[in-house]
Amino acid sequence: MAKYLVQGGLPLAGTARVHGAKNSILPVLAGSLLNGSKEKIRLKEVPLLGDVRAMLSILTRLGAQVDREGADLLLQTGALDCYHVPDVLMREMRSSIFLMGPLLGRLGRVRICYPGGCAIGKRPINLHLEGLQRLGAIIEERDGYIEARGRLRGSEVPLVYPSVGATENLMLAAVCARGETVIQNAACEPEIVDLQNFLNTIGARISGAGSSMIKIRGGTELRGGSYRVFPDRIVAGTFLLAAAVTRGTVTVEESVPEHLAVLTGFLKRAGADVAVNGSAVTVSAAGRLKGLSGVETGPYPGFPTDLQPQLLACLALAEGDSTITERVFNTRFHHLPELRKMGAKIELHGHRAAIRGVEGLNGAVVRATDLRAGAALVLAALAAAGESEILEIKHIERGYDRFPETLAGMGARISREEAVREEASLG
Ligand code: UD1
């Protein structure tokens, strides 16, 4: 099992280039299954994150041909022949749920077991299933499996909550449905816009993504094409928060500043300097941040739940008290016990974390419990005095490509170590 070793206490200074968004690449990869032609899809500059590898394994098992050309991926999905997603791969990550829409649309049938993913709370899929039923799917749930079948037809699909995954799954299914589908109360995240743009590039007719009403005119034959997803706003936000927590200066290049506006607004309120120059965003903090009260996570354009743990790690070192309320997932505070090991003073009241800022944190041995909680521990370790070990980094590597290398390029003392096997050390 690999781990990160961090010698904390150094301000970061430098520039980071952010890779493509994991949460765009995954539904886009699922969407590539909709291309029944012989033409290839080229996805440009795809980082081989843990979750991306897992999705590629699934696509290959379903009959897709996947090739790498430099940093690009080439996908040929004309000869899809399997409607059952292998259980072991399905359990590896929650995003495999996106496969329901395209497989159902393309093959008229799909069978999956309940998906896995980050341990950040109850993650039901009722909105996905109800939406597919509105499109005419017949769904049976038995012995831990979900099987859906039927020819899809366009329909109105109102969502009771703007779920990102359900919106994406329904867009993917609706591309194959006959007639028009209208998703109401759709999620407005940039990743939804990315999926729309990709699907339209390969021949779909979708409009409205980024607003709460998305229209899909289904029934078109999809083809090959070339696409590059948006830069990852959560990775970008993590680097900007790394600047703030280490009292350094970091520029994130080739970002979309608008996607980071709520975060940079909070950072300004907390006393950091923020400068935007075209697609580059710079955050610098000369001293301690000031505490922030009333931070709440929410669907876009609200503050992203995927940056909550990292912001919380920064506020643990701020001057004064802060509060963060988690409104998207019900148990997304597994990082608190680990941050407390480093000296953070945080209490949890239901979904609200009350943070009493401390002057310094100490290095410790801590465990990443999920992807973003793991990133938060790295930020805390970068600011802490002394050495930290971060265990279970497989969670972090699901979503951050070359994370230690990028941080080290900005002056951090961080390395990735493969743990020595016990047998070897005994030998
Ligand atoms: C996606 C992101 C994840 C991010 C989240 C919220 C991907 C691969 N993952 O996850 O990183 O944290 O959006 O921005 O894009 N819900 C239901 N029923 C459903 C579906 C969702 O009750 O059928 C609830 C969930 O339990 C959760 C909330 O809705 O409390 C938000 O979930 P959703 O927006 O669906 O998130 P994901 O698509 O799982």
CSV table of C-alpha atoms and ligand atoms in Angstrom, one decimal, residues 22-24 26-27 51 93-98 118 120-130 159-168 187 189 191 233-234 298-300 303-307 326-330 332 371-372 398, ligand 1:
chain,number,residue,atom,x,y,z
A,22,LYS,CA,-12.7,13.5,-13.6
A,23,ASN,CA,-16.4,14.2,-13.2
A,24,SER,CA,-16.7,15.1,-16.9
A,26,LEU,CA,-16.5,9.6,-16.6
A,27,PRO,CA,-19.9,10.4,-18.1
A,51,ASP,CA,-11.5,6.1,-11.7
A,93,MET,CA,-16.9,3.2,-8.3
A,94,ARG,CA,-20.2,4.8,-8.2
A,95,SER,CA,-19.9,6.5,-11.6
A,96,SER,CA,-20.5,3.1,-13.2
A,97,ILE,CA,-24.2,3.9,-12.7
A,98,PHE,CA,-23.9,6.2,-15.8
A,118,CYS,CA,-16.7,7.1,-2.0
A,120,ILE,CA,-19.4,9.9,1.9
A,121,GLY,CA,-23.0,9.1,2.9
A,122,LYS,CA,-26.1,7.3,1.7
A,123,ARG,CA,-26.1,7.5,-2.1
A,124,PRO,CA,-29.4,6.2,-3.4
A,125,ILE,CA,-30.1,5.9,-7.1
A,126,ASN,CA,-33.9,6.3,-7.0
A,127,LEU,CA,-33.8,9.4,-9.2
A,128,HIS,CA,-31.9,7.6,-11.9
A,129,LEU,CA,-34.4,4.7,-11.8
A,130,GLU,CA,-37.5,6.8,-11.7
A,159,LEU,CA,-36.3,15.6,-10.8
A,160,VAL,CA,-37.2,16.2,-7.2
A,161,TYR,CA,-33.5,17.1,-6.5
A,162,PRO,CA,-31.0,18.3,-9.1
A,163,SER,CA,-28.8,15.2,-8.9
A,164,VAL,CA,-25.7,15.5,-11.1
A,165,GLY,CA,-25.5,11.7,-11.8
A,166,ALA,CA,-29.2,11.3,-12.5
A,167,THR,CA,-29.2,14.3,-14.9
A,168,GLU,CA,-26.3,12.8,-16.8
A,187,ALA,CA,-28.4,19.8,-12.2
A,189,GLU,CA,-22.9,21.9,-12.9
A,191,GLU,CA,-19.8,18.9,-16.0
A,233,ARG,CA,-12.4,22.8,-11.1
A,234,ILE,CA,-12.0,20.7,-7.9
A,298,GLY,CA,-25.0,23.2,-2.3
A,299,PRO,CA,-25.7,22.3,-5.9
A,300,TYR,CA,-23.9,24.5,-8.5
A,303,PHE,CA,-20.1,26.0,-2.9
A,304,PRO,CA,-19.1,22.5,-4.1
A,305,THR,CA,-19.3,19.7,-1.6
A,306,ASP,CA,-16.1,18.3,-3.3
A,307,LEU,CA,-14.2,21.3,-1.9
A,326,GLU,CA,-22.8,20.1,4.5
A,327,ARG,CA,-26.0,20.1,2.6
A,328,VAL,CA,-25.3,17.7,-0.3
A,329,PHE,CA,-24.2,14.4,1.4
A,330,ASN,CA,-25.3,13.2,4.8
A,332,ARG,CA,-19.2,13.8,4.6
A,371,LEU,CA,-11.0,11.1,-2.3
A,372,ARG,CA,-11.5,14.7,-1.1
A,398,ARG,CA,-8.9,8.2,-7.9
B,1,UD1,C1,-21.5,13.8,-8.4
B,1,UD1,C2,-20.0,13.9,-8.4
B,1,UD1,C3,-19.5,14.0,-7.0
B,1,UD1,C4,-20.1,15.3,-6.3
B,1,UD1,C5,-21.6,15.3,-6.4
B,1,UD1,C6,-22.3,16.5,-6.0
B,1,UD1,C7,-19.4,12.5,-10.3
B,1,UD1,C8,-18.7,11.3,-10.7
B,1,UD1,N1,-19.5,12.7,-8.9
B,1,UD1,O1,-21.9,12.7,-7.6
B,1,UD1,O2,-18.1,14.2,-7.0
B,1,UD1,O3,-19.8,15.3,-5.0
B,1,UD1,O4,-22.0,15.1,-7.8
B,1,UD1,O5,-21.8,17.6,-6.7
B,1,UD1,O6,-19.7,13.4,-11.0
B,1,UD1,N2,-29.5,11.5,-4.5
B,1,UD1,C9,-30.6,10.8,-4.3
B,1,UD1,N3,-31.1,9.9,-5.2
B,1,UD1,C10,-30.5,9.7,-6.4
B,1,UD1,C11,-29.3,10.4,-6.7
B,1,UD1,C12,-28.8,11.3,-5.7
B,1,UD1,O7,-31.2,10.9,-3.2
B,1,UD1,O8,-31.0,8.9,-7.2
B,1,UD1,C13,-28.9,12.4,-3.5
B,1,UD1,C14,-27.5,11.9,-3.0
B,1,UD1,O9,-27.7,10.9,-2.0
B,1,UD1,C15,-26.9,13.1,-2.5
B,1,UD1,C16,-27.4,14.2,-3.5
B,1,UD1,O10,-28.6,13.6,-4.1
B,1,UD1,O11,-27.3,13.4,-1.2
B,1,UD1,C17,-26.4,14.6,-4.5
B,1,UD1,O12,-26.1,13.5,-5.3
B,1,UD1,P1,-25.7,13.6,-6.9
B,1,UD1,O13,-25.8,15.1,-7.3
B,1,UD1,O14,-26.4,12.6,-7.6
B,1,UD1,O15,-24.2,13.3,-6.8
B,1,UD1,P2,-23.4,12.2,-7.7
B,1,UD1,O16,-23.9,12.2,-9.1
B,1,UD1,O17,-23.4,10.9,-7.0
